[in-house]
Structure formats: structure tokens, C-alpha cells
Short mmCIF file of C-alpha atoms in Angstrom, two decimals:
data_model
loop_
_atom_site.label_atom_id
_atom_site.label_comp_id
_atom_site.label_asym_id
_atom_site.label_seq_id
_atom_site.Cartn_x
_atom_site.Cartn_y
_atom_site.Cartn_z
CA UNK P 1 0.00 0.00 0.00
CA UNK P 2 2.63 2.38 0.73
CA UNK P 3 4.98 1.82 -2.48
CA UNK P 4 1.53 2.34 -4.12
CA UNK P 5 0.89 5.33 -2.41
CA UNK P 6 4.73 6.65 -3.06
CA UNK P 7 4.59 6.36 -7.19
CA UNK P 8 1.23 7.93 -7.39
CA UNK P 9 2.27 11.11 -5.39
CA UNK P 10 5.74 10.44 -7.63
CA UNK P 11 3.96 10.32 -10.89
CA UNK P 12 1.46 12.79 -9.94
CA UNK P 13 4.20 15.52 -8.97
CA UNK P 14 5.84 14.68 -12.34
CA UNK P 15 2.94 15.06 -14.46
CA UNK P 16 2.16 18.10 -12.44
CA UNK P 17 5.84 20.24 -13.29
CA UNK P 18 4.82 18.58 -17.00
CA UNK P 19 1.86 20.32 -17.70
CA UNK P 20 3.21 23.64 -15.89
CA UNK P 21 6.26 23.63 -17.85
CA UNK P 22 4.00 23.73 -20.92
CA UNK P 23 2.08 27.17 -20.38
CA UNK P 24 -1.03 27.87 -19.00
CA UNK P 25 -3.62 27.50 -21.41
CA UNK P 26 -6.73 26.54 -20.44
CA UNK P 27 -7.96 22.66 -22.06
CA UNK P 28 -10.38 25.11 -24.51
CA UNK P 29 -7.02 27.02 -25.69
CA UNK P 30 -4.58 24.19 -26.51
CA UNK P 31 -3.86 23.75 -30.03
CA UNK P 32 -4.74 19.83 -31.12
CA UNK P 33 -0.89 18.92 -30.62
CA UNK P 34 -0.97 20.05 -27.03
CA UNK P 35 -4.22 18.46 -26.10
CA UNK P 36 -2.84 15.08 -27.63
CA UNK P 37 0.53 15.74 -25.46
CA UNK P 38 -1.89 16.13 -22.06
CA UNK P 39 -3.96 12.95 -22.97
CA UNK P 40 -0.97 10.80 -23.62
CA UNK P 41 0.78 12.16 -20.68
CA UNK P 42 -2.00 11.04 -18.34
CA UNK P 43 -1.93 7.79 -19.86
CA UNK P 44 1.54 7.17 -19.24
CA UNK P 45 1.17 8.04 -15.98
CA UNK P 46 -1.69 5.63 -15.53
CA UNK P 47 -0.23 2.73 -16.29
CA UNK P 48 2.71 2.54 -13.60
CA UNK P 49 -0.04 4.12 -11.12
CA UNK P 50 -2.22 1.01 -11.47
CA UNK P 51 0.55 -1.95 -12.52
CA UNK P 52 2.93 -1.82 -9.55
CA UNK P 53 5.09 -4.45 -11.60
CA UNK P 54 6.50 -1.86 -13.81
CA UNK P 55 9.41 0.19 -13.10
CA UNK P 56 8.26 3.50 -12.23
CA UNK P 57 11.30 4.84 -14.46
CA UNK P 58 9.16 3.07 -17.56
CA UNK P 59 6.71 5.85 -16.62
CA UNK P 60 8.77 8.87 -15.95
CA UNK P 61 10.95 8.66 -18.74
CA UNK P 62 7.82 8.31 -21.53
CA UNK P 63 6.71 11.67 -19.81
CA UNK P 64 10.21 13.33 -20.00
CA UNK P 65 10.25 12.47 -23.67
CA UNK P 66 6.68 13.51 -24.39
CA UNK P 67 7.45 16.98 -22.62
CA UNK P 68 10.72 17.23 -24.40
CA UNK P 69 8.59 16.68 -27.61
CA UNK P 70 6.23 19.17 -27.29
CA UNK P 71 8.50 21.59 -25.84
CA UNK P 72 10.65 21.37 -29.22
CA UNK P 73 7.92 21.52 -31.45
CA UNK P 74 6.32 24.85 -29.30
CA UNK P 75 9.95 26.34 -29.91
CA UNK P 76 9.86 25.39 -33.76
CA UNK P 77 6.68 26.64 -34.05
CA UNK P 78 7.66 29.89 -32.09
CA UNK P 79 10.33 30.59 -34.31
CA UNK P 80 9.15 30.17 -37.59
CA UNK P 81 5.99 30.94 -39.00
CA UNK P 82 5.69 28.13 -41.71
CA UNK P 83 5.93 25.87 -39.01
CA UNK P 84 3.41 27.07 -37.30
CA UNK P 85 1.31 27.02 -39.80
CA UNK P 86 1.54 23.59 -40.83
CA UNK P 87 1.76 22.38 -37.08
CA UNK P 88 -0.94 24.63 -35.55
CA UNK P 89 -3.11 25.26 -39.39
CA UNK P 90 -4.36 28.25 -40.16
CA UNK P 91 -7.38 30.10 -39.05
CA UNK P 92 -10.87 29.51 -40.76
CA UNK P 93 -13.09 32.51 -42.15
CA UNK P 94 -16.71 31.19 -41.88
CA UNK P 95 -18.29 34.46 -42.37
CA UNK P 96 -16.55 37.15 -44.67
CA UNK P 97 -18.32 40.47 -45.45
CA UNK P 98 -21.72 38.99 -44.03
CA UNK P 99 -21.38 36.15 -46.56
CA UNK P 100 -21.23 32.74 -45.00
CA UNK P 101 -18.45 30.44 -46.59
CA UNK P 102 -20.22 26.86 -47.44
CA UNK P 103 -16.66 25.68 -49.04
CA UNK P 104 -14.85 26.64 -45.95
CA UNK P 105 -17.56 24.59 -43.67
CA UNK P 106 -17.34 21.35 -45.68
CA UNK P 107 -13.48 21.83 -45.21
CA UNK P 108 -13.46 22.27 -41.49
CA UNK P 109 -16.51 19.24 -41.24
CA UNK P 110 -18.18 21.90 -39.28
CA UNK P 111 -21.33 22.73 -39.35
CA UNK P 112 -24.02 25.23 -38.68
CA UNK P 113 -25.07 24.44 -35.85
CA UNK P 114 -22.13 24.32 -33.97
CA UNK P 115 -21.63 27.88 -35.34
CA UNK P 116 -25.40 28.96 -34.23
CA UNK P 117 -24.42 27.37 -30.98
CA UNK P 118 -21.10 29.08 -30.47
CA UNK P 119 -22.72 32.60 -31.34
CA UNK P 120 -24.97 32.46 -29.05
CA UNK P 121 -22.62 31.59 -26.20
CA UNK P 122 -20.73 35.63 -27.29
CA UNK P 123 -25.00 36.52 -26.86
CA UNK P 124 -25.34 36.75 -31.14
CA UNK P 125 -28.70 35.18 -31.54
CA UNK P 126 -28.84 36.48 -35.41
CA UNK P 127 -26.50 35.17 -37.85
CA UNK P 128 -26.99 38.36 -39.85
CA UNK P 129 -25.46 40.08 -37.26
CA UNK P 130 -22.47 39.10 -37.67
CA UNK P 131 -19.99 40.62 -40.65
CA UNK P 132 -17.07 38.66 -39.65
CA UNK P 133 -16.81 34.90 -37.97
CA UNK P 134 -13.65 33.19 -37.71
CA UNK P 135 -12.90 29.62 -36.31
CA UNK P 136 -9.26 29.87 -34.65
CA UNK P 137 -6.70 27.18 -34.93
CA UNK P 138 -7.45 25.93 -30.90
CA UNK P 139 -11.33 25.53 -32.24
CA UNK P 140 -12.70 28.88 -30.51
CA UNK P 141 -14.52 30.95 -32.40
CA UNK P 142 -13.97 34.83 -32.81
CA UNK P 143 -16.72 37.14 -33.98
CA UNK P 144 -16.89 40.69 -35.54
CA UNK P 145 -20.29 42.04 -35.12
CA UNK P 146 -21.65 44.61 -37.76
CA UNK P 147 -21.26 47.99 -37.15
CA UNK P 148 -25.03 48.91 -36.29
CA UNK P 149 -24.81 45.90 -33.76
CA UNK P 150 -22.02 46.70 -31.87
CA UNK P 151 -21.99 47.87 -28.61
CA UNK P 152 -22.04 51.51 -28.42
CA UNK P 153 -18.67 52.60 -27.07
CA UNK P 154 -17.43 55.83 -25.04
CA UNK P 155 -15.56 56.58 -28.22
CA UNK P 156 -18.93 56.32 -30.56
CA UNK P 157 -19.93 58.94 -27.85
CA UNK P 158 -17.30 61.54 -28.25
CA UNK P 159 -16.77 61.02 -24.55
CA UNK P 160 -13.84 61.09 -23.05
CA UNK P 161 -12.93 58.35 -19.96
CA UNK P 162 -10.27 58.36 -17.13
CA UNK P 163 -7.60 55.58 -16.99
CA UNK P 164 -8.40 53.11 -15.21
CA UNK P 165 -5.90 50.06 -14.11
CA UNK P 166 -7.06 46.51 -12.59
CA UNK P 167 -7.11 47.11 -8.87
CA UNK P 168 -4.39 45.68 -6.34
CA UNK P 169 -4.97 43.03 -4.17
CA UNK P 170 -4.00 43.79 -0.23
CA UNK P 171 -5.36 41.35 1.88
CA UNK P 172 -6.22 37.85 0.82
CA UNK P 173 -7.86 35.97 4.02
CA UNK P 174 -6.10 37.78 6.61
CA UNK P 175 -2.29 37.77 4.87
CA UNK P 176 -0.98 40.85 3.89
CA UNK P 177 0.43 41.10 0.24
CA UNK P 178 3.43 42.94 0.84
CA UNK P 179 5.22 42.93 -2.64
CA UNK P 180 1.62 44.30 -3.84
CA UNK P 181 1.36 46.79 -0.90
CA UNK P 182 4.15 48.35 -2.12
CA UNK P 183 3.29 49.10 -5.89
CA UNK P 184 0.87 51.40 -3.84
CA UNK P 185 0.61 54.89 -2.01
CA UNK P 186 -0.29 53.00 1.13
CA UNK P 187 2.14 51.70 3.82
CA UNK P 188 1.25 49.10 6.31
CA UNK P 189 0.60 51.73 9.33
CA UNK P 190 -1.89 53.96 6.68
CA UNK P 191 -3.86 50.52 5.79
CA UNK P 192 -4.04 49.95 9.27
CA UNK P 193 -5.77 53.49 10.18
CA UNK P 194 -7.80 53.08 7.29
CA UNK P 195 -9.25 49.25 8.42
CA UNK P 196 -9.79 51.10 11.80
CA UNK P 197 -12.28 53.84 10.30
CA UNK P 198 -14.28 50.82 9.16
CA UNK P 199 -14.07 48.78 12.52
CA UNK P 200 -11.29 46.36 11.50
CA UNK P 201 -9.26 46.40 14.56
CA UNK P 202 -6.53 43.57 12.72
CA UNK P 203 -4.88 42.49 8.97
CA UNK P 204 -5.53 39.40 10.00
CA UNK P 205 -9.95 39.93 10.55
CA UNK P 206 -9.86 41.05 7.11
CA UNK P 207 -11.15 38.44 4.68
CA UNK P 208 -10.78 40.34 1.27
CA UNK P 209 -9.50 44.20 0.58
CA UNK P 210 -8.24 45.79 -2.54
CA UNK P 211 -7.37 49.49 -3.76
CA UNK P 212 -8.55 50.88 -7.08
CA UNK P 213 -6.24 53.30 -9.31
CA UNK P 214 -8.15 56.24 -7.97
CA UNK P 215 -6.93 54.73 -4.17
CA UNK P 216 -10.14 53.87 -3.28
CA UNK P 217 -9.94 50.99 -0.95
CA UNK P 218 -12.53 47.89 -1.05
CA UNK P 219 -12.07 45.75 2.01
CA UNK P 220 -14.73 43.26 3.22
CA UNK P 221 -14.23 41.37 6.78
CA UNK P 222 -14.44 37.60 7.76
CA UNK P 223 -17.60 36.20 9.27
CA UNK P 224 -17.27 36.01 12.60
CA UNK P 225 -17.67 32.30 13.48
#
């Protein structure tokens, strides 16, 4: 039971540093290379988890060499665009000018459907909305709406906006973020006077808090148990 227990938590780890190592994509991003690199990996891994009679070095060193693989072609593909191309493909126009493509359909074996479906998941419900659709090489789909559809923006407007950053995160269940604290105006003695206007006697009672780019702070307590 233990030397079971030992080569799972083993093999897990290394499949673990595997799929780190190559990026952060989510499963809906990968291109088809990289998805067939994660399902072989984890079947690699299976095997030695389940079969203690195997060497657990006939499971690691499959995974090294599948990682090693895809980490070679990524690079190829990286560095030349040809590559890329024939590794990744090319994106698909389905729509072009309002026109749908039947030629480029048959092609991809996709059909309408799973285009209706997809546009209404980006909240198009009319195909003659749309002036541009294009299927990417990881399957997603991208959409260009036409002009008298699209959302009206402070630019259509003539307005003009105030910049405005993603706010900074403090306090993260009662541990201070001090590399973050310090890309602000606050110290750690201000924060505190400011979580005591608002009752927070402690860092460590606050569950949540965050300051905006105008240095407006959000900061929400725990529950009190």
C-alpha cells in the first residue's frame, strides 16, 4: 500500500511540473498537438499508477520524452511561422463580409449548428449580425459584429474616460500582500488606520480588501464564526 501510495504522489508531482512547464492555457485554448501531449501524458502516468510491476522509471521517462517533444515543437513553431502554420493550421473565415463560406464549412466538417451554438454563447442570436466569424486554430470561435450591432462605445460617444488600471490586491484571508502593498501609495501603518475607520481592529480579521487606481480601498471582513 505504501509503495503504491509513493509512485502515485511520484507520478502525480511529475505530471504536475509537466503540464506547468508547458504554459497555461486553459484545455479550450490548446492547439490539437498540445491536447494530444496532455492525454498521452496522463496515460503514461496511468499505467505505472495502477501496474505496480512496472518500473516506475518506464513511466517517468515516456513523460520526460513527451514533454521534451512538445517543448521542441512549441519552440519550432515559435520561431518560424511556416511551421506554425503547418503544425498549428491556419485560421478559418466562416463568415466574410456577411457572406457565409459553405466551401470553408465542408473543409473544417463543421457545421451550422455548432456555429449557431457558439454565437450564441458571445449573446449573437442572429447570424446576420455578424460581418465577420472566424474559427481559430485551438477551435474557438472569434466574432466581428456589424457595425449597427455593436456595442455603443465611449468613443462612438465623443466622450472622453479616465484611466483606469485593474485594482491591487492587499489582503487575501487575513495575509498581507506585501510585494503588492508596495506598488501602492499605502504603507502598512496607513492601511491599518484606514481598516480602523471601518471597525477592523486587525490584517488578520480582514477576509478580502483591494485598492482601485483612484486609491479607493474595497475591504470586506471575515464572518465572525
Amino acid at each position: 500500500m505504501l509503495v503504491v501510495f509513493i509512485r502515485t504522489l511520484v507520478l502525480y508531482i511529475i505530471v504536475i511540473i509537466a503540464m506547468r512547464i508547458m504554459g497555461k492555457r486553459q484545455i479550450g485554448e490548446l492547439q490539437p498537438f498540445e491536447l494530444a501531449v496532455a492525454i498521452m501524458i496522463s496515460e503514461l502516468a496511468s499505467v505505472p499508477m495502477q501496474n505496480t510491476g512496472i518500473p516506475l522509471v518506464n513511466g517517468i521517462i515516456p513523460i520526460l520524452t513527451m514533454l521534451a517533444a512538445q517543448i521542441f515543437i512549441s519552440f519550432v513553431a515559435l520561431k518560424s511561422t511556416k511551421a506554425r502554420e503547418i503544425i498549428c493550421g491556419r485560421p478559418s473565415i466562416l463568415i466574410s463580409a456577411g457572406k457565409i463560406n459553405e466551401q470553408v464549412f465542408r473543409n473544417e466538417l463543421y457545421t451550422l449548428n455548432d456555429l449557431l451554438e457558439q454565437l450564441r454563447s458571445k449573446d449573437i442570436y442572429d447570424i446576420a449580425d455578424v460581418e465577420y466569424a472566424i474559427l481559430e486554430t485551438n477551435g474557438q470561435l472569434s466574432v466581428v459584429p456589424k457595425a449597427a450591432k455593436r456595442n455603443v462605445t465611449p468613443e462612438d460617444l465623443n466622450l472622453s474616460v479616465k484611466y483606469e488600471a485593474p485594482a491591487i490586491d492587499l489582503i487575501i484571508d487575513g495575509q498581507l500582500i506585501t510585494k503588492n502593498l508596495k506598488r501602492t501609495n499605502l504603507d502598512k501603518e496607513t492601511l491599518e488606520m484606514e481598516l480602523n475607520k471601518i471597525g477592523i481592529n486587525r490584517i488578520g480579521d480582514v477576509f478580502f480588501a483591494s485598492v482601485d487606481s483612484d486609491g479607493k480601498l474595497f475591504c470586506q471582513a471575515k464572518e465572525k464564526k
